[in-house]
PDB file of C-alpha atoms and ligand atoms in Angstrom:
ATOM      1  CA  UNK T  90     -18.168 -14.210  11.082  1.00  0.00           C
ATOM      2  CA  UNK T  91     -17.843 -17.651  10.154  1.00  0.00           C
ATOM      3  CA  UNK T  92     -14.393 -18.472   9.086  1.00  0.00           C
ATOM      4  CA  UNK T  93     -10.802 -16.732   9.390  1.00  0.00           C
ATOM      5  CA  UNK T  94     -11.012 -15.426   6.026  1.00  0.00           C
ATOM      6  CA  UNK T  95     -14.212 -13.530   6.635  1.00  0.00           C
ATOM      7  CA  UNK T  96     -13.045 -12.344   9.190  1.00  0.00           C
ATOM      8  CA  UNK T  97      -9.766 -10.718   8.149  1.00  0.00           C
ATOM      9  CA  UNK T  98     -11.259  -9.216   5.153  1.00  0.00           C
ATOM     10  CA  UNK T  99     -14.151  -7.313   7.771  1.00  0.00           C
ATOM     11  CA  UNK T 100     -11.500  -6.591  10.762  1.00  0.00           C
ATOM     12  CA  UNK T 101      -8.292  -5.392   8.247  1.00  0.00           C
ATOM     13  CA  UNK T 102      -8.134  -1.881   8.671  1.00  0.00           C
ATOM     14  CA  UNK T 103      -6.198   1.256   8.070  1.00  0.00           C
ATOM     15  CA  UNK T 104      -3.644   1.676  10.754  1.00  0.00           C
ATOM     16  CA  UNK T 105      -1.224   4.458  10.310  1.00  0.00           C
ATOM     17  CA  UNK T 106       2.041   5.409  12.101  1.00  0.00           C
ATOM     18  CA  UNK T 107       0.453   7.071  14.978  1.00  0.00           C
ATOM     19  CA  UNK T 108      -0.303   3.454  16.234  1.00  0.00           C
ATOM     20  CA  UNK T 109       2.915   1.725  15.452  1.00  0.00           C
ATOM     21  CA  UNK T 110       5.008   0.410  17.428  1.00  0.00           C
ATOM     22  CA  UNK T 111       9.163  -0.121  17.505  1.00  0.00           C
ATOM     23  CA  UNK T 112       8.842  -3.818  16.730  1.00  0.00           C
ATOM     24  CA  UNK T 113      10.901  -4.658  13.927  1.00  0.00           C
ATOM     25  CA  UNK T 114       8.631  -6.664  11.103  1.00  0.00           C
ATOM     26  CA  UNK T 115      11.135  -9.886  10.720  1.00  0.00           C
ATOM     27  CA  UNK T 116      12.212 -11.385   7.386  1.00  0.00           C
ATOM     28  CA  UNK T 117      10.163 -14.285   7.777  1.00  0.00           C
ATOM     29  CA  UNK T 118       6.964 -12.220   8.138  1.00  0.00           C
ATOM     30  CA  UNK T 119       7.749  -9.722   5.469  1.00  0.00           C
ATOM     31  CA  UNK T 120       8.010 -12.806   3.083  1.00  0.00           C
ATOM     32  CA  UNK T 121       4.687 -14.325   4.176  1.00  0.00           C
ATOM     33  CA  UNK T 122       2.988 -10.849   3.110  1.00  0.00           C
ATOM     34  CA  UNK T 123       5.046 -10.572  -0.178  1.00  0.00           C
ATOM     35  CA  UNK T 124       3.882 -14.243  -1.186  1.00  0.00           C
ATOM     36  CA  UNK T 125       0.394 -13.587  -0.023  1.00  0.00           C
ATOM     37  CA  UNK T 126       0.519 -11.002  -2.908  1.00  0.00           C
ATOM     38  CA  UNK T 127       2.413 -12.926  -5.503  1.00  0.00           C
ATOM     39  CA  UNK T 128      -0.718 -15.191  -5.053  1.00  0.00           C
ATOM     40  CA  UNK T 129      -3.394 -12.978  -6.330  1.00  0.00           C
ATOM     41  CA  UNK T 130      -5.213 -13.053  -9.885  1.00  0.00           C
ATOM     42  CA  UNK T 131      -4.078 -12.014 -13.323  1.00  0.00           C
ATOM     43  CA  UNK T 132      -4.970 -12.210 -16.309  1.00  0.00           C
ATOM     44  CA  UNK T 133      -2.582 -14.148 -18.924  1.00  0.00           C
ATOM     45  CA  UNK T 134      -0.119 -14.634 -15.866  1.00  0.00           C
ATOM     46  CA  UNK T 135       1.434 -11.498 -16.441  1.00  0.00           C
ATOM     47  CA  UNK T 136       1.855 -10.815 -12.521  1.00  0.00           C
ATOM     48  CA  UNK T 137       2.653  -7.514 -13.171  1.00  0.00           C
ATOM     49  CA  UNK T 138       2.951  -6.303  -9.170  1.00  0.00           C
ATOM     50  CA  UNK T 139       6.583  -5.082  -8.745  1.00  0.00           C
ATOM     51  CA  UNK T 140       7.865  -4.134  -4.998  1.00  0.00           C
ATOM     52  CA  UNK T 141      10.481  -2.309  -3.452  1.00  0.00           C
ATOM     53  CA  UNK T 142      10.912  -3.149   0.228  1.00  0.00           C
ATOM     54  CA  UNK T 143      12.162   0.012   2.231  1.00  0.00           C
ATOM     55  CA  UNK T 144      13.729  -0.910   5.874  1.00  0.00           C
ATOM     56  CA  UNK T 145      16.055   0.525   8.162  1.00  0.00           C
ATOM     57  CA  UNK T 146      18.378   3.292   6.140  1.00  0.00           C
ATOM     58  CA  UNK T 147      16.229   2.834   2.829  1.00  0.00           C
ATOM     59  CA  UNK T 148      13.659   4.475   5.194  1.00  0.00           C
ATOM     60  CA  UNK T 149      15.895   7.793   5.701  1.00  0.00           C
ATOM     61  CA  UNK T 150      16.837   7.560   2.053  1.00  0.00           C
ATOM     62  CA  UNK T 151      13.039   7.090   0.862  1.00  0.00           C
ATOM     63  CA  UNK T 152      11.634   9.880   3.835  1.00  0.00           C
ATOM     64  CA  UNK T 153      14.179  12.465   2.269  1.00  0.00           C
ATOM     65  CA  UNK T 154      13.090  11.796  -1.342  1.00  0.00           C
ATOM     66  CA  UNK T 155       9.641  11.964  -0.800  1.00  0.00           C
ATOM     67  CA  UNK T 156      10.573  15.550   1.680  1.00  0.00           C
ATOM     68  CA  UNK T 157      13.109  16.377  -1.162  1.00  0.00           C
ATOM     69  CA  UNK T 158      10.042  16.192  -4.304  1.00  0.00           C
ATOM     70  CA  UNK T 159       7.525  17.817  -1.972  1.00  0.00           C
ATOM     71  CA  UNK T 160       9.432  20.851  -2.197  1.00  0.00           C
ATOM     72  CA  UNK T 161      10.662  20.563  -5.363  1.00  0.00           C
ATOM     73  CA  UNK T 162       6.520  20.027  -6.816  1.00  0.00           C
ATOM     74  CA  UNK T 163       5.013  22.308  -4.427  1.00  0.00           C
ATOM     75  CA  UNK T 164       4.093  25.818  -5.569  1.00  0.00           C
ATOM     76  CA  UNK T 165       5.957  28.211  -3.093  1.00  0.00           C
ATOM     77  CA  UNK T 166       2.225  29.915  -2.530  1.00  0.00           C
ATOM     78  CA  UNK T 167       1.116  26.201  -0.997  1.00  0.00           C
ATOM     79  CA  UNK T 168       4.222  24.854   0.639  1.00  0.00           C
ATOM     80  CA  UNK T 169       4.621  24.282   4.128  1.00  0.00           C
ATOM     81  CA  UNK T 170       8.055  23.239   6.563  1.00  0.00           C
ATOM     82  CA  UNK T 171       5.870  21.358   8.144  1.00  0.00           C
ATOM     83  CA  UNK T 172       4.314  18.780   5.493  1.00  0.00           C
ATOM     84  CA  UNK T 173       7.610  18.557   3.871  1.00  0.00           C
ATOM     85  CA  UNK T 174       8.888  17.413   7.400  1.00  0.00           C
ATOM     86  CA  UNK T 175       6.137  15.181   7.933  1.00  0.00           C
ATOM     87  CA  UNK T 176       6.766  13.718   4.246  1.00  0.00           C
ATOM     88  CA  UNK T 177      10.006  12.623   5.457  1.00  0.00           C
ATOM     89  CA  UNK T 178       8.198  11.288   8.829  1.00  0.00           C
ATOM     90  CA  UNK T 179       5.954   8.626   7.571  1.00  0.00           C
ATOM     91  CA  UNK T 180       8.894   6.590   5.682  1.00  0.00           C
ATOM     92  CA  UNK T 181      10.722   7.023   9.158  1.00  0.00           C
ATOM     93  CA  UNK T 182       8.108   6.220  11.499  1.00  0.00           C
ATOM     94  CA  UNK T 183       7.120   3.008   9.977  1.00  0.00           C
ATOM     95  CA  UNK T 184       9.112   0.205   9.956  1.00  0.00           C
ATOM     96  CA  UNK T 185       9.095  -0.632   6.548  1.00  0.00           C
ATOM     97  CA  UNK T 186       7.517   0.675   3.156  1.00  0.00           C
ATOM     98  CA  UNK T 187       6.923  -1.088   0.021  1.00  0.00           C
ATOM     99  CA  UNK T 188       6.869   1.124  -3.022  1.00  0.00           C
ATOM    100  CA  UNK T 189       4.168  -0.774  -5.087  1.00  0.00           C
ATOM    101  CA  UNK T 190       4.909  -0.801  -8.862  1.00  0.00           C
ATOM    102  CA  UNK T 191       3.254  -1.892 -11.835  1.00  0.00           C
ATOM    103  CA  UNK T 192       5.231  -3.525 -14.638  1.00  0.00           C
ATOM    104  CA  UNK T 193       3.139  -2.883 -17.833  1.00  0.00           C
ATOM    105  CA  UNK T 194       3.902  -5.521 -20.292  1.00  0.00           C
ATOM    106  CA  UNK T 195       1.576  -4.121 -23.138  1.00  0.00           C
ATOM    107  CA  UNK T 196      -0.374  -7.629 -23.442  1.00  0.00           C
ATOM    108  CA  UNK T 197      -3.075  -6.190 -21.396  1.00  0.00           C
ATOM    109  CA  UNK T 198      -5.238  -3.272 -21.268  1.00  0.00           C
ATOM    110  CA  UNK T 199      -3.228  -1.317 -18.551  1.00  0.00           C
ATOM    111  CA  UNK T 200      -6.114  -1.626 -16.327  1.00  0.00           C
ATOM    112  CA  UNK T 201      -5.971  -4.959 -15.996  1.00  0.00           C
ATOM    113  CA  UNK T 202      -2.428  -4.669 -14.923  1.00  0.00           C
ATOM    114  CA  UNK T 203      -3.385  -2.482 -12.592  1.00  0.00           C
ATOM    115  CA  UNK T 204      -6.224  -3.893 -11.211  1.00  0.00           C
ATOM    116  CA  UNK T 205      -4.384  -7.693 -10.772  1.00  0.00           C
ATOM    117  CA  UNK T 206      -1.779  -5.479  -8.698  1.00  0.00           C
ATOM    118  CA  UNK T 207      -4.371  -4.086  -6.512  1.00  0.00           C
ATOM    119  CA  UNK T 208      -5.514  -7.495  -5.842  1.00  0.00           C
ATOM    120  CA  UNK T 209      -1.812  -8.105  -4.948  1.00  0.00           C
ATOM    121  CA  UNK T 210      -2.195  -5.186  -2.536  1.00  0.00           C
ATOM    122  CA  UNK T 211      -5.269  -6.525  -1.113  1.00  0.00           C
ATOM    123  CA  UNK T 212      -3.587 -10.075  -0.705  1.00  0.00           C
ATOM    124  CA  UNK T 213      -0.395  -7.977   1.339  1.00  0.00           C
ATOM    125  CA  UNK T 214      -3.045  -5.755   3.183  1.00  0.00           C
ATOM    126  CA  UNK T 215      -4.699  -9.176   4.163  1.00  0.00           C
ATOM    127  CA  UNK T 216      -1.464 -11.391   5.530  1.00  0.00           C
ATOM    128  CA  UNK T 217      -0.410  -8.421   6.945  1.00  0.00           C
ATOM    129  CA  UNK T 218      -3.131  -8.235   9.318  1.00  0.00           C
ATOM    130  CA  UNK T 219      -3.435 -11.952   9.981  1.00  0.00           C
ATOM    131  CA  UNK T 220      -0.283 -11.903  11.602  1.00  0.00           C
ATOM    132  CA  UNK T 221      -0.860  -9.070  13.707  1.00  0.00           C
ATOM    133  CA  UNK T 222       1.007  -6.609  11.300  1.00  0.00           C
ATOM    134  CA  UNK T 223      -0.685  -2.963  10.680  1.00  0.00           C
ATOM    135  CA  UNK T 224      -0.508  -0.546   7.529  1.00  0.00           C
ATOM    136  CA  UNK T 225      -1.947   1.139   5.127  1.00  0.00           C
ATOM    137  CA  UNK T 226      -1.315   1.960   1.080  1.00  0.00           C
ATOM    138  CA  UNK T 227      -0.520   5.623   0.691  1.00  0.00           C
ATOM    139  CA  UNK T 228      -0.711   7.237  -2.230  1.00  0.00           C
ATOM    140  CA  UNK T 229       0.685  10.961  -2.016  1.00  0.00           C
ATOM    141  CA  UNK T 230       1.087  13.023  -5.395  1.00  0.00           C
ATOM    142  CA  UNK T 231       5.166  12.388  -4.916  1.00  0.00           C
ATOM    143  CA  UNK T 232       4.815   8.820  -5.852  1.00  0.00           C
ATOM    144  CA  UNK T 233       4.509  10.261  -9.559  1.00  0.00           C
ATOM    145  CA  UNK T 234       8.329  11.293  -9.360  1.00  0.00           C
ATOM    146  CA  UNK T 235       9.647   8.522  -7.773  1.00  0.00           C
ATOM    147  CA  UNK T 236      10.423   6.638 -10.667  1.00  0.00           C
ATOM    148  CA  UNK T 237      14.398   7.489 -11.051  1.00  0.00           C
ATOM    149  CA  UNK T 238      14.939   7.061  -7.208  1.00  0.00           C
ATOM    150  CA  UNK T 239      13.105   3.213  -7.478  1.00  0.00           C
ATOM    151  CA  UNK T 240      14.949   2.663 -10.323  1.00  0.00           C
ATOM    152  CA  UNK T 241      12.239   1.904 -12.771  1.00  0.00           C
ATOM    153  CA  UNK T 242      11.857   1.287 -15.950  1.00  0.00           C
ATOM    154  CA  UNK T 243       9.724   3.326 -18.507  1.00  0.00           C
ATOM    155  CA  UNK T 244       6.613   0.462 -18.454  1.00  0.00           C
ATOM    156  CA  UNK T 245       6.866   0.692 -14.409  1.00  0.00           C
ATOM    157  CA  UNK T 246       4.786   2.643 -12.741  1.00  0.00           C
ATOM    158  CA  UNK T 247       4.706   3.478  -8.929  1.00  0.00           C
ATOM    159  CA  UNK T 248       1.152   3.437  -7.883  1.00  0.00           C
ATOM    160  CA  UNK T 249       1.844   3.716  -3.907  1.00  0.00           C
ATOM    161  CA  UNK T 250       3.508   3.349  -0.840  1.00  0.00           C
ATOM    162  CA  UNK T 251       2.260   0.864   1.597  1.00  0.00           C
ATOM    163  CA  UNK T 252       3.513   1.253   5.091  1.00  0.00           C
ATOM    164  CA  UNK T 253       4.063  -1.482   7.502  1.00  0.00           C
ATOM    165  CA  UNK T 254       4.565  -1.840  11.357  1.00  0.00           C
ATOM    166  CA  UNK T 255       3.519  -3.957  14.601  1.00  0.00           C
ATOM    167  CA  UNK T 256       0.646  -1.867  16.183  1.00  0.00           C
ATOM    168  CA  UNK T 257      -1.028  -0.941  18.896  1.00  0.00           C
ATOM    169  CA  UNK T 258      -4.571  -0.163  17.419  1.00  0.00           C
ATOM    170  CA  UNK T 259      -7.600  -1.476  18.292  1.00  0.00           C
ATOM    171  CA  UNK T 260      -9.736  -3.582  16.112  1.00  0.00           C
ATOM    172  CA  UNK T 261     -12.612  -1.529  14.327  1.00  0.00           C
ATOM    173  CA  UNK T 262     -15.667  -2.003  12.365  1.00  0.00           C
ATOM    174  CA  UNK T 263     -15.470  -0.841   9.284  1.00  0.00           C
ATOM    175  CA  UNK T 264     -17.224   2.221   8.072  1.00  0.00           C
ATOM    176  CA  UNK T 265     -19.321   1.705   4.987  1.00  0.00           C
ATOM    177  CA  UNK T 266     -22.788   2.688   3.651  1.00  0.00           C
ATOM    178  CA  UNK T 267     -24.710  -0.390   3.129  1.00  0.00           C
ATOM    179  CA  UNK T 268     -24.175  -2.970   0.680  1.00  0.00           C
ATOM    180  CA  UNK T 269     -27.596  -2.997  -0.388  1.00  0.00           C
ATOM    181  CA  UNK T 270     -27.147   0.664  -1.861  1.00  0.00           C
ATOM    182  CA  UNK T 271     -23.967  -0.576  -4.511  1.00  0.00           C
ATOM    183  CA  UNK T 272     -26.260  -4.094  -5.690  1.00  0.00           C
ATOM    184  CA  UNK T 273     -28.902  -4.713  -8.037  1.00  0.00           C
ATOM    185  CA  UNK T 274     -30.561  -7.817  -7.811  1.00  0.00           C
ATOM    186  CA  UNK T 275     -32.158  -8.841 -11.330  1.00  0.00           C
ATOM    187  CA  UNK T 276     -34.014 -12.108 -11.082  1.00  0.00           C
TER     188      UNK T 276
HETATM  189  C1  LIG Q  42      -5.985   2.946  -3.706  1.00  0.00           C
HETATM  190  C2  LIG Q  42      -5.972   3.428  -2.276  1.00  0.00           C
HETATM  191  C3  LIG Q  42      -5.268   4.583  -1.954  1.00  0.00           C
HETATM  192  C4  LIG Q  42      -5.223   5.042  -0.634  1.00  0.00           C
HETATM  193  N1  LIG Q  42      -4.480   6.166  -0.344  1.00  0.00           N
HETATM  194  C5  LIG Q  42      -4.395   6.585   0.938  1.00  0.00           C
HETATM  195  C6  LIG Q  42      -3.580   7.700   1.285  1.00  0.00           C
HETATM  196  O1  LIG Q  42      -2.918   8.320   0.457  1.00  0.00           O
HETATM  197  N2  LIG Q  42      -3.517   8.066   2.579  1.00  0.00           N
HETATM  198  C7  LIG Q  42      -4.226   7.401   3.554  1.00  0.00           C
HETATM  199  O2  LIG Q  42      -4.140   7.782   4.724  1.00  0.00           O
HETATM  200  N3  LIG Q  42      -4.990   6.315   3.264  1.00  0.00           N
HETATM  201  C8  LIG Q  42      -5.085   5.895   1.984  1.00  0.00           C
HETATM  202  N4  LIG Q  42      -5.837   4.789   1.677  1.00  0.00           N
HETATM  203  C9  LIG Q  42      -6.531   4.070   2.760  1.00  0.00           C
HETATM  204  C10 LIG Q  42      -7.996   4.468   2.810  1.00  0.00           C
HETATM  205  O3  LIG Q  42      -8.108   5.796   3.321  1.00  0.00           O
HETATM  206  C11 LIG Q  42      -8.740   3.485   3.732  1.00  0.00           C
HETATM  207  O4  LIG Q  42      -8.643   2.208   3.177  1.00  0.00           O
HETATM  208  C12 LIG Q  42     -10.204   3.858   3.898  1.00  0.00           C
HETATM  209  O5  LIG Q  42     -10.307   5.022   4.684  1.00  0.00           O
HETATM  210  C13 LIG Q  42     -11.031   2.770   4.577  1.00  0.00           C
HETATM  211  O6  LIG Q  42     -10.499   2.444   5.839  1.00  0.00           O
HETATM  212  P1  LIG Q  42     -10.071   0.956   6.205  1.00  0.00           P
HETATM  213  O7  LIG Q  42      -8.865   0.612   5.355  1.00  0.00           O
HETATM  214  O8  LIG Q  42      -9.730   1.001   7.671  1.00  0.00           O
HETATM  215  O9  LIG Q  42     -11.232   0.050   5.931  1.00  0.00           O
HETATM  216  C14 LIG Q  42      -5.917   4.328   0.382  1.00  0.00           C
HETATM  217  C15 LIG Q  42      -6.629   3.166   0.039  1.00  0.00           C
HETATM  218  C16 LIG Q  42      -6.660   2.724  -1.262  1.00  0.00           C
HETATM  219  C17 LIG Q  42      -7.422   1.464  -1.597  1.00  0.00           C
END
Protein backbone atom coordinates (compact mmCIF):
# COMPACT_ATOMS: atom_id res chain seq x y z
CA UNK A 1 0.00 0.00 0.00
CA UNK A 2 1.57 3.05 -1.03
CA UNK A 3 0.00 6.01 0.54
CA UNK A 4 -2.48 6.65 3.62
CA UNK A 5 -5.34 6.91 1.42
CA UNK A 6 -4.87 3.49 -0.09
CA UNK A 7 -4.57 2.28 2.69
CA UNK A 8 -7.67 3.36 4.61
CA UNK A 9 -9.89 2.60 1.79
CA UNK A 10 -8.31 -1.44 1.86
CA UNK A 11 -8.06 -1.65 5.91
CA UNK A 12 -11.76 0.28 6.70
CA UNK A 13 -13.89 -2.34 7.74
CA UNK A 14 -17.16 -3.29 9.28
CA UNK A 15 -16.85 -3.21 13.00
CA UNK A 16 -19.99 -3.69 14.93
CA UNK A 17 -20.89 -3.25 18.64
CA UNK A 18 -19.54 -6.48 19.77
CA UNK A 19 -16.05 -4.78 19.42
CA UNK A 20 -16.75 -1.40 20.86
CA UNK A 21 -15.53 -0.04 23.45
CA UNK A 22 -16.89 2.66 26.35
CA UNK A 23 -14.78 5.47 24.92
CA UNK A 24 -16.83 8.34 24.32
CA UNK A 25 -16.29 9.63 20.42
CA UNK A 26 -15.44 13.53 21.35
CA UNK A 27 -16.97 16.54 19.57
CA UNK A 28 -13.94 17.33 17.85
CA UNK A 29 -13.74 13.89 16.21
CA UNK A 30 -17.37 13.57 15.41
CA UNK A 31 -16.92 16.89 13.41
CA UNK A 32 -13.83 15.69 11.51
CA UNK A 33 -16.08 12.63 10.22
CA UNK A 34 -19.17 14.88 9.49
CA UNK A 35 -16.87 17.29 7.31
CA UNK A 36 -15.11 14.39 5.74
CA UNK A 37 -18.66 13.71 4.34
CA UNK A 38 -19.79 17.20 3.57
CA UNK A 39 -16.69 16.90 1.24
CA UNK A 40 -17.82 14.29 -1.12
CA UNK A 41 -19.20 14.71 -4.85
CA UNK A 42 -22.50 15.95 -6.19
CA UNK A 43 -23.84 16.77 -8.89
CA UNK A 44 -25.18 20.55 -9.32
CA UNK A 45 -24.01 21.09 -5.59
CA UNK A 46 -27.09 19.91 -4.30
CA UNK A 47 -25.30 18.11 -1.21
CA UNK A 48 -28.22 16.42 -0.48
CA UNK A 49 -26.68 14.14 2.67
CA UNK A 50 -28.75 15.13 5.77
CA UNK A 51 -27.60 13.69 9.40
CA UNK A 52 -28.96 13.24 12.64
CA UNK A 53 -26.31 12.64 15.29
CA UNK A 54 -27.69 10.26 18.12
CA UNK A 55 -25.48 10.38 21.54
CA UNK A 56 -26.00 9.75 25.01
CA UNK A 57 -30.07 9.85 25.79
CA UNK A 58 -30.91 10.27 21.93
CA UNK A 59 -29.45 6.70 22.02
CA UNK A 60 -32.27 5.35 24.56
CA UNK A 61 -34.77 7.49 22.70
CA UNK A 62 -33.60 6.16 19.11
CA UNK A 63 -33.02 2.17 20.65
CA UNK A 64 -36.77 2.34 21.86
CA UNK A 65 -38.10 3.64 18.51
CA UNK A 66 -36.42 1.35 16.46
CA UNK A 67 -37.66 -1.70 19.47
CA UNK A 68 -41.04 0.25 19.49
CA UNK A 69 -41.56 -0.11 15.14
CA UNK A 70 -40.14 -3.63 15.23
CA UNK A 71 -43.09 -4.67 16.99
CA UNK A 72 -45.38 -2.52 15.66
CA UNK A 73 -44.18 -3.89 11.63
CA UNK A 74 -43.57 -7.34 12.60
CA UNK A 75 -46.22 -9.96 11.82
CA UNK A 76 -47.06 -11.62 15.26
CA UNK A 77 -46.27 -15.18 13.31
CA UNK A 78 -42.39 -13.71 12.88
CA UNK A 79 -41.79 -11.63 15.95
CA UNK A 80 -39.42 -12.36 18.50
CA UNK A 81 -38.67 -10.62 22.41
CA UNK A 82 -35.53 -11.11 21.59
CA UNK A 83 -34.80 -9.07 18.21
CA UNK A 84 -37.05 -6.41 19.40
CA UNK A 85 -34.64 -6.25 22.50
CA UNK A 86 -31.67 -6.39 20.50
CA UNK A 87 -33.25 -3.52 18.17
CA UNK A 88 -33.14 -1.38 21.10
CA UNK A 89 -29.41 -2.76 21.86
CA UNK A 90 -27.48 -1.59 18.92
CA UNK A 91 -28.54 2.29 19.35
CA UNK A 92 -27.44 1.64 23.09
CA UNK A 93 -24.36 -0.18 22.68
CA UNK A 94 -22.76 2.20 20.36
CA UNK A 95 -21.75 5.36 21.24
CA UNK A 96 -23.30 7.30 18.76
CA UNK A 97 -25.60 6.80 15.57
CA UNK A 98 -26.12 8.98 12.70
CA UNK A 99 -29.45 8.54 11.00
CA UNK A 100 -28.33 9.20 7.33
CA UNK A 101 -30.96 11.13 5.28
CA UNK A 102 -31.38 12.15 1.88
CA UNK A 103 -32.86 15.56 1.08
CA UNK A 104 -34.38 15.17 -2.46
CA UNK A 105 -34.48 18.48 -4.07
CA UNK A 106 -36.19 17.27 -7.40
CA UNK A 107 -33.23 18.84 -9.63
CA UNK A 108 -31.78 15.46 -9.90
CA UNK A 109 -32.72 12.08 -10.81
CA UNK A 110 -33.18 10.72 -7.18
CA UNK A 111 -30.38 8.44 -7.77
CA UNK A 112 -28.03 10.81 -8.06
CA UNK A 113 -29.05 12.18 -4.76
CA UNK A 114 -28.66 9.13 -3.45
CA UNK A 115 -25.67 8.02 -4.79
CA UNK A 116 -23.65 11.64 -3.88
CA UNK A 117 -24.94 10.68 -0.21
CA UNK A 118 -23.41 7.35 -0.31
CA UNK A 119 -20.26 8.92 -1.29
CA UNK A 120 -20.86 11.10 1.83
CA UNK A 121 -21.14 7.81 3.74
CA UNK A 122 -18.08 6.49 2.27
CA UNK A 123 -16.18 9.86 3.10
CA UNK A 124 -17.65 9.33 7.14
CA UNK A 125 -16.87 5.50 6.92
CA UNK A 126 -13.30 6.66 5.78
CA UNK A 127 -12.35 9.56 8.60
CA UNK A 128 -13.88 7.44 10.86
CA UNK A 129 -11.39 4.84 10.57
CA UNK A 130 -8.39 7.10 10.13
CA UNK A 131 -8.75 8.21 13.47
CA UNK A 132 -9.08 5.00 15.02
CA UNK A 133 -12.99 5.21 15.16
CA UNK A 134 -15.07 1.85 14.20
CA UNK A 135 -18.70 1.44 12.63
CA UNK A 136 -20.70 0.35 10.28
CA UNK A 137 -24.01 1.70 8.13
CA UNK A 138 -27.02 -0.36 9.10
CA UNK A 139 -29.81 -0.49 7.27
CA UNK A 140 -32.74 -2.49 9.09
CA UNK A 141 -36.36 -2.43 7.46
CA UNK A 142 -37.37 0.14 10.56
CA UNK A 143 -35.43 2.90 9.02
CA UNK A 144 -38.55 3.14 6.55
CA UNK A 145 -40.72 4.47 9.59
CA UNK A 146 -38.46 6.60 11.09
CA UNK A 147 -39.33 9.54 9.33
CA UNK A 148 -41.81 11.32 12.05
CA UNK A 149 -39.37 10.42 14.97
CA UNK A 150 -36.22 12.29 12.78
CA UNK A 151 -38.39 14.85 12.05
CA UNK A 152 -38.26 14.83 8.32
CA UNK A 153 -39.66 16.32 5.78
CA UNK A 154 -41.69 14.64 2.90
CA UNK A 155 -38.45 14.94 0.20
CA UNK A 156 -36.21 13.33 3.17
CA UNK A 157 -35.59 10.08 3.19
CA UNK A 158 -33.75 7.93 5.88
CA UNK A 159 -31.58 5.54 4.06
CA UNK A 160 -29.59 4.17 7.30
CA UNK A 161 -28.15 4.17 10.50
CA UNK A 162 -24.47 4.31 10.82
CA UNK A 163 -23.10 3.36 14.15
CA UNK A 164 -20.02 4.71 15.68
CA UNK A 165 -17.61 3.73 18.59
CA UNK A 166 -13.76 3.40 19.67
CA UNK A 167 -12.96 -0.36 19.09
CA UNK A 168 -11.18 -3.04 19.91
CA UNK A 169 -11.12 -5.02 16.54
CA UNK A 170 -8.43 -6.12 14.74
CA UNK A 171 -7.49 -4.94 11.35
CA UNK A 172 -8.74 -7.35 8.47
CA UNK A 173 -8.35 -7.96 4.88
CA UNK A 174 -11.11 -7.48 3.14
CA UNK A 175 -13.15 -10.21 1.63
CA UNK A 176 -13.83 -9.81 -2.05
CA UNK A 177 -13.85 -11.95 -5.24
CA UNK A 178 -11.32 -10.59 -7.52
CA UNK A 179 -11.35 -7.46 -9.28
CA UNK A 180 -10.56 -8.95 -12.44
CA UNK A 181 -14.08 -10.77 -12.45
CA UNK A 182 -16.24 -7.04 -12.22
CA UNK A 183 -13.67 -5.31 -15.30
CA UNK A 184 -13.60 -5.43 -18.88
CA UNK A 185 -10.70 -4.20 -20.47
CA UNK A 186 -11.53 -2.97 -24.19
CA UNK A 187 -8.43 -1.74 -25.94
C1 LIG B 1 -25.66 0.23 1.74
C2 LIG B 1 -25.10 -0.67 2.81
C3 LIG B 1 -25.96 -1.24 3.74
C4 LIG B 1 -25.47 -2.07 4.75
N1 LIG B 1 -26.35 -2.58 5.68
C5 LIG B 1 -25.87 -3.34 6.69
C6 LIG B 1 -26.73 -3.83 7.71
O1 LIG B 1 -27.94 -3.58 7.73
N2 LIG B 1 -26.20 -4.57 8.70
C7 LIG B 1 -24.86 -4.87 8.74
O2 LIG B 1 -24.42 -5.55 9.67
N3 LIG B 1 -24.00 -4.39 7.80
C8 LIG B 1 -24.47 -3.64 6.79
N4 LIG B 1 -23.61 -3.14 5.84
C9 LIG B 1 -22.17 -3.43 5.95
C10 LIG B 1 -21.79 -4.57 5.02
O3 LIG B 1 -22.30 -5.80 5.53
C11 LIG B 1 -20.25 -4.64 4.94
O4 LIG B 1 -19.79 -3.44 4.40
C12 LIG B 1 -19.78 -5.80 4.08
O5 LIG B 1 -20.02 -7.01 4.75
C13 LIG B 1 -18.29 -5.74 3.75
O6 LIG B 1 -17.52 -5.70 4.93
P1 LIG B 1 -16.48 -4.53 5.21
O7 LIG B 1 -17.29 -3.26 5.43
O8 LIG B 1 -15.75 -4.94 6.46
O9 LIG B 1 -15.56 -4.42 4.03
C14 LIG B 1 -24.07 -2.34 4.82
C15 LIG B 1 -23.22 -1.76 3.87
C16 LIG B 1 -23.71 -0.95 2.88
C17 LIG B 1 -22.76 -0.33 1.88
Amino acid sequence: MTNDVLKAIHYRRTVNQNSFTDQDISKEDLLTILEAANAAPTHKRTQPWRFVVFQKDGLTRLGAELSRIYKTITPAEKYSEATEVNMGKKATTANVAIAIVVNYTGDLPEWEELAATSCAVQNLWLAAHSIGIGGYWATPGMINHLGEFLGLEPNQKCVGLFYLGHHESEPREPVRSSIEEKVRWEQ
